[in-house]
Amino acid sequence: MASPDDRLDPDLIKANLRTKRIGRKVLVYEQTASTNDVAAEYGRNPDNDGLVVFAEEQTAGRGRSGSKWLSRRGDSLLFSFVLTGGDLGGELLSLTCAVAVAEAIGQIGACPARIKWPNDIVVAGKKVAGILVESKVQRTLCRASSHGDPRRAATLAPPASAIHVVGIGINCHQTAEDFPPELRESAASLDLAGDARCHRATVARRVLTSLDHWLRVAERNSRQVTETWSRLSTQLGQRVTLSYNRRRFTGNCIGVDPEKGLILQLDRGGVRMFDAAHTSVVKE
Ligand code: BTN
């Protein structure tokens, strides 16, 4: 349960938030099914580019590959933001968000954070945050007017455009016992990893600021994103086994491509790239 001084309040999150895009509008729900769904609904209106939705509690939070994302009320930062304009493409967006969240978490307390591809954020080898990118092409609300002419209205079909929703879950106040036994070895929270109880609104501001910065960087210089990703990656230079389309691939991770994903030098010869949406890490 959130203590009064750790409540999530839109004004508190927005206080001193000097972002240009991410967090132009901030909403906080006491409870919702999934903040990704709420953000996607807002994303139907292009004016909501950069809008962020937080929830104290999710009743149907989801993670990658169809998994559930569970968190007790007030223990985490659970939020999603929507991008309705400027298309970075799924891979670069995913890498950029991972870099932004890792860098922000790394600035909090004594927690150097690293990235486990595609976008798990780990501190001392344990996952403290996860990122779920969901994209779809949809008809956005159309601002053009038909001037009352029904024949003209029929020809003004709303334009199709890609909207991206990025959902982020950051474990904040969990103790080891709060995680199910099968996750205790691999999951942690900011409080467990750092040396003090974190303040969620402060963490939120740092993460939004970092996302705003890195999304701008990505638009002009994707190389800066991939270089920073490489510096923060736990897997670069390591042997990993991936599952893609129900087939397994083992090899040495030699880098990441902003359009095609993780690059493996395969044990059986050849180099292959794997996109984040259809690939999961089986072993490393
Ligand atoms: C993962 O590591 O599998 C990704 C987890 C993403 C969880 C967040 S919590 C806020 C947002 N809403 C959701 O339903 N999921 C994301």
PDB file of C-alpha atoms in Angstrom, residues 78-209:
ATOM      1  CA  LEU A  78       3.121   0.782 -13.697  1.00  0.00           C
ATOM      2  CA  PHE A  79       2.723   3.112 -16.642  1.00  0.00           C
ATOM      3  CA  SER A  80       2.402   3.431 -20.397  1.00  0.00           C
ATOM      4  CA  PHE A  81       2.996   6.252 -22.836  1.00  0.00           C
ATOM      5  CA  VAL A  82       1.719   6.703 -26.330  1.00  0.00           C
ATOM      6  CA  LEU A  83       3.510   7.871 -29.475  1.00  0.00           C
ATOM      7  CA  THR A  84       1.220   8.897 -32.293  1.00  0.00           C
ATOM      8  CA  GLY A  85       3.704  10.691 -34.512  1.00  0.00           C
ATOM      9  CA  GLY A  86       7.220  10.181 -35.893  1.00  0.00           C
ATOM     10  CA  ASP A  87       7.893   6.534 -36.519  1.00  0.00           C
ATOM     11  CA  LEU A  88      11.106   5.136 -35.086  1.00  0.00           C
ATOM     12  CA  GLY A  89      10.176   1.563 -35.981  1.00  0.00           C
ATOM     13  CA  GLY A  90       9.694  -1.209 -33.475  1.00  0.00           C
ATOM     14  CA  GLU A  91      13.305  -2.333 -32.972  1.00  0.00           C
ATOM     15  CA  LEU A  92      14.803   1.103 -32.478  1.00  0.00           C
ATOM     16  CA  LEU A  93      11.928   2.134 -30.220  1.00  0.00           C
ATOM     17  CA  SER A  94      12.426  -0.939 -28.069  1.00  0.00           C
ATOM     18  CA  LEU A  95      16.203  -0.386 -27.811  1.00  0.00           C
ATOM     19  CA  THR A  96      15.749   3.314 -27.083  1.00  0.00           C
ATOM     20  CA  CYS A  97      13.294   2.707 -24.259  1.00  0.00           C
ATOM     21  CA  ALA A  98      15.568   0.082 -22.720  1.00  0.00           C
ATOM     22  CA  VAL A  99      18.514   2.488 -22.806  1.00  0.00           C
ATOM     23  CA  ALA A 100      16.393   5.300 -21.327  1.00  0.00           C
ATOM     24  CA  VAL A 101      14.976   3.221 -18.468  1.00  0.00           C
ATOM     25  CA  ALA A 102      18.352   1.620 -17.656  1.00  0.00           C
ATOM     26  CA  GLU A 103      20.093   4.982 -17.600  1.00  0.00           C
ATOM     27  CA  ALA A 104      17.414   6.533 -15.366  1.00  0.00           C
ATOM     28  CA  ILE A 105      17.455   3.612 -12.930  1.00  0.00           C
ATOM     29  CA  GLY A 106      21.249   3.720 -12.912  1.00  0.00           C
ATOM     30  CA  GLN A 107      21.050   7.296 -11.631  1.00  0.00           C
ATOM     31  CA  ILE A 108      18.919   6.297  -8.643  1.00  0.00           C
ATOM     32  CA  GLY A 109      20.767   5.319  -5.478  1.00  0.00           C
ATOM     33  CA  ALA A 110      23.604   2.876  -5.873  1.00  0.00           C
ATOM     34  CA  CYS A 111      22.092   0.849  -8.687  1.00  0.00           C
ATOM     35  CA  PRO A 112      24.121   0.443 -11.874  1.00  0.00           C
ATOM     36  CA  ALA A 113      21.514  -0.963 -14.265  1.00  0.00           C
ATOM     37  CA  ARG A 114      22.059  -3.039 -17.392  1.00  0.00           C
ATOM     38  CA  ILE A 115      19.933  -4.300 -20.257  1.00  0.00           C
ATOM     39  CA  LYS A 116      19.089  -7.902 -20.977  1.00  0.00           C
ATOM     40  CA  TRP A 117      17.817  -8.028 -24.541  1.00  0.00           C
ATOM     41  CA  PRO A 118      15.270  -7.168 -25.614  1.00  0.00           C
ATOM     42  CA  ASN A 119      14.330  -4.895 -22.770  1.00  0.00           C
ATOM     43  CA  ASP A 120      14.620  -6.336 -19.306  1.00  0.00           C
ATOM     44  CA  ILE A 121      16.373  -3.949 -16.960  1.00  0.00           C
ATOM     45  CA  VAL A 122      18.570  -5.753 -14.454  1.00  0.00           C
ATOM     46  CA  VAL A 123      20.501  -4.646 -11.389  1.00  0.00           C
ATOM     47  CA  ALA A 124      23.148  -7.027 -10.026  1.00  0.00           C
ATOM     48  CA  GLY A 125      21.787  -9.690 -12.381  1.00  0.00           C
ATOM     49  CA  LYS A 126      18.173  -9.424 -11.173  1.00  0.00           C
ATOM     50  CA  LYS A 127      15.275  -7.981 -13.159  1.00  0.00           C
ATOM     51  CA  VAL A 128      13.872  -4.757 -11.722  1.00  0.00           C
ATOM     52  CA  ALA A 129      11.895  -3.521 -14.730  1.00  0.00           C
ATOM     53  CA  GLY A 130      10.279  -4.748 -17.924  1.00  0.00           C
ATOM     54  CA  ILE A 131       9.108  -2.979 -21.049  1.00  0.00           C
ATOM     55  CA  LEU A 132       6.310  -3.987 -23.387  1.00  0.00           C
ATOM     56  CA  VAL A 133       6.082  -2.239 -26.765  1.00  0.00           C
ATOM     57  CA  GLU A 134       2.790  -2.664 -28.630  1.00  0.00           C
ATOM     58  CA  SER A 135       2.274  -1.078 -32.040  1.00  0.00           C
ATOM     59  CA  LYS A 136      -0.603  -0.948 -34.417  1.00  0.00           C
ATOM     60  CA  VAL A 137      -1.683   0.827 -37.533  1.00  0.00           C
ATOM     61  CA  GLN A 138      -5.009   2.433 -36.984  1.00  0.00           C
ATOM     62  CA  ARG A 139      -7.333   5.116 -38.239  1.00  0.00           C
ATOM     63  CA  THR A 140      -6.755   8.179 -36.114  1.00  0.00           C
ATOM     64  CA  LEU A 141      -9.458  10.721 -35.354  1.00  0.00           C
ATOM     65  CA  CYS A 142      -9.553  13.115 -38.293  1.00  0.00           C
ATOM     66  CA  ARG A 143      -9.342  16.833 -37.721  1.00  0.00           C
ATOM     67  CA  ALA A 144     -10.294  17.746 -41.326  1.00  0.00           C
ATOM     68  CA  SER A 145     -13.780  19.182 -41.725  1.00  0.00           C
ATOM     69  CA  SER A 146     -16.289  18.192 -44.395  1.00  0.00           C
ATOM     70  CA  HIS A 147     -17.980  21.595 -44.034  1.00  0.00           C
ATOM     71  CA  GLY A 148     -21.293  19.861 -43.606  1.00  0.00           C
ATOM     72  CA  ASP A 149     -21.171  18.225 -47.040  1.00  0.00           C
ATOM     73  CA  PRO A 150     -21.965  14.485 -46.607  1.00  0.00           C
ATOM     74  CA  ARG A 151     -20.475  13.596 -50.051  1.00  0.00           C
ATOM     75  CA  ARG A 152     -17.203  15.279 -49.016  1.00  0.00           C
ATOM     76  CA  ALA A 153     -17.278  13.576 -45.622  1.00  0.00           C
ATOM     77  CA  ALA A 154     -17.427  10.203 -47.366  1.00  0.00           C
ATOM     78  CA  THR A 155     -14.201  10.938 -49.249  1.00  0.00           C
ATOM     79  CA  LEU A 156     -12.377  12.133 -46.092  1.00  0.00           C
ATOM     80  CA  ALA A 157     -11.513   8.747 -44.633  1.00  0.00           C
ATOM     81  CA  PRO A 158      -9.318   9.261 -41.567  1.00  0.00           C
ATOM     82  CA  PRO A 159      -5.650   8.621 -42.347  1.00  0.00           C
ATOM     83  CA  ALA A 160      -4.004   5.378 -41.198  1.00  0.00           C
ATOM     84  CA  SER A 161      -0.918   5.825 -39.027  1.00  0.00           C
ATOM     85  CA  ALA A 162       1.182   3.777 -36.644  1.00  0.00           C
ATOM     86  CA  ILE A 163       0.687   4.300 -32.962  1.00  0.00           C
ATOM     87  CA  HIS A 164       3.062   2.837 -30.444  1.00  0.00           C
ATOM     88  CA  VAL A 165       2.251   2.173 -26.824  1.00  0.00           C
ATOM     89  CA  VAL A 166       5.176   1.539 -24.495  1.00  0.00           C
ATOM     90  CA  GLY A 167       4.301  -0.030 -21.148  1.00  0.00           C
ATOM     91  CA  ILE A 168       6.838  -0.023 -18.345  1.00  0.00           C
ATOM     92  CA  GLY A 169       6.722  -1.865 -15.046  1.00  0.00           C
ATOM     93  CA  ILE A 170       9.341  -0.960 -12.428  1.00  0.00           C
ATOM     94  CA  ASN A 171       9.521  -2.922  -9.179  1.00  0.00           C
ATOM     95  CA  CYS A 172       9.944  -0.364  -6.414  1.00  0.00           C
ATOM     96  CA  HIS A 173       9.068  -1.527  -2.900  1.00  0.00           C
ATOM     97  CA  GLN A 174       8.857  -5.335  -3.161  1.00  0.00           C
ATOM     98  CA  THR A 175      10.723  -7.447  -0.637  1.00  0.00           C
ATOM     99  CA  ALA A 176      12.159 -10.812  -1.718  1.00  0.00           C
ATOM    100  CA  GLU A 177       9.120 -12.571  -0.186  1.00  0.00           C
ATOM    101  CA  ASP A 178       6.764 -10.515  -2.337  1.00  0.00           C
ATOM    102  CA  PHE A 179       7.972 -12.348  -5.456  1.00  0.00           C
ATOM    103  CA  PRO A 180       6.715 -15.872  -6.164  1.00  0.00           C
ATOM    104  CA  PRO A 181       9.341 -18.489  -5.152  1.00  0.00           C
ATOM    105  CA  GLU A 182      10.223 -19.261  -8.761  1.00  0.00           C
ATOM    106  CA  LEU A 183      11.161 -15.598  -9.362  1.00  0.00           C
ATOM    107  CA  ARG A 184      13.070 -14.872  -6.137  1.00  0.00           C
ATOM    108  CA  GLU A 185      16.444 -15.691  -7.686  1.00  0.00           C
ATOM    109  CA  SER A 186      15.890 -13.546 -10.737  1.00  0.00           C
ATOM    110  CA  ALA A 187      13.757 -10.569  -9.615  1.00  0.00           C
ATOM    111  CA  ALA A 188      14.464  -7.568  -7.404  1.00  0.00           C
ATOM    112  CA  SER A 189      13.102  -4.129  -6.657  1.00  0.00           C
ATOM    113  CA  LEU A 190      14.732  -0.720  -6.496  1.00  0.00           C
ATOM    114  CA  ASP A 191      14.478  -0.820  -2.687  1.00  0.00           C
ATOM    115  CA  LEU A 192      16.211  -4.201  -2.554  1.00  0.00           C
ATOM    116  CA  ALA A 193      18.888  -3.151  -5.027  1.00  0.00           C
ATOM    117  CA  GLY A 194      19.553   0.287  -3.572  1.00  0.00           C
ATOM    118  CA  ASP A 195      20.320   1.527  -0.126  1.00  0.00           C
ATOM    119  CA  ALA A 196      17.118   3.475   0.651  1.00  0.00           C
ATOM    120  CA  ARG A 197      13.379   3.375   0.041  1.00  0.00           C
ATOM    121  CA  CYS A 198      12.782   4.972  -3.339  1.00  0.00           C
ATOM    122  CA  HIS A 199      10.253   7.718  -3.943  1.00  0.00           C
ATOM    123  CA  ARG A 200       8.046   6.642  -6.833  1.00  0.00           C
ATOM    124  CA  ALA A 201       7.163  10.091  -8.173  1.00  0.00           C
ATOM    125  CA  THR A 202      10.874  10.986  -8.281  1.00  0.00           C
ATOM    126  CA  VAL A 203      11.706   7.746 -10.087  1.00  0.00           C
ATOM    127  CA  ALA A 204       8.831   8.411 -12.517  1.00  0.00           C
ATOM    128  CA  ARG A 205      10.130  11.909 -13.294  1.00  0.00           C
ATOM    129  CA  ARG A 206      13.637  10.612 -13.924  1.00  0.00           C
ATOM    130  CA  VAL A 207      12.389   7.878 -16.242  1.00  0.00           C
ATOM    131  CA  LEU A 208      10.105  10.225 -18.202  1.00  0.00           C
ATOM    132  CA  THR A 209      12.945  12.742 -18.558  1.00  0.00           C
TER     133      THR A 209
END
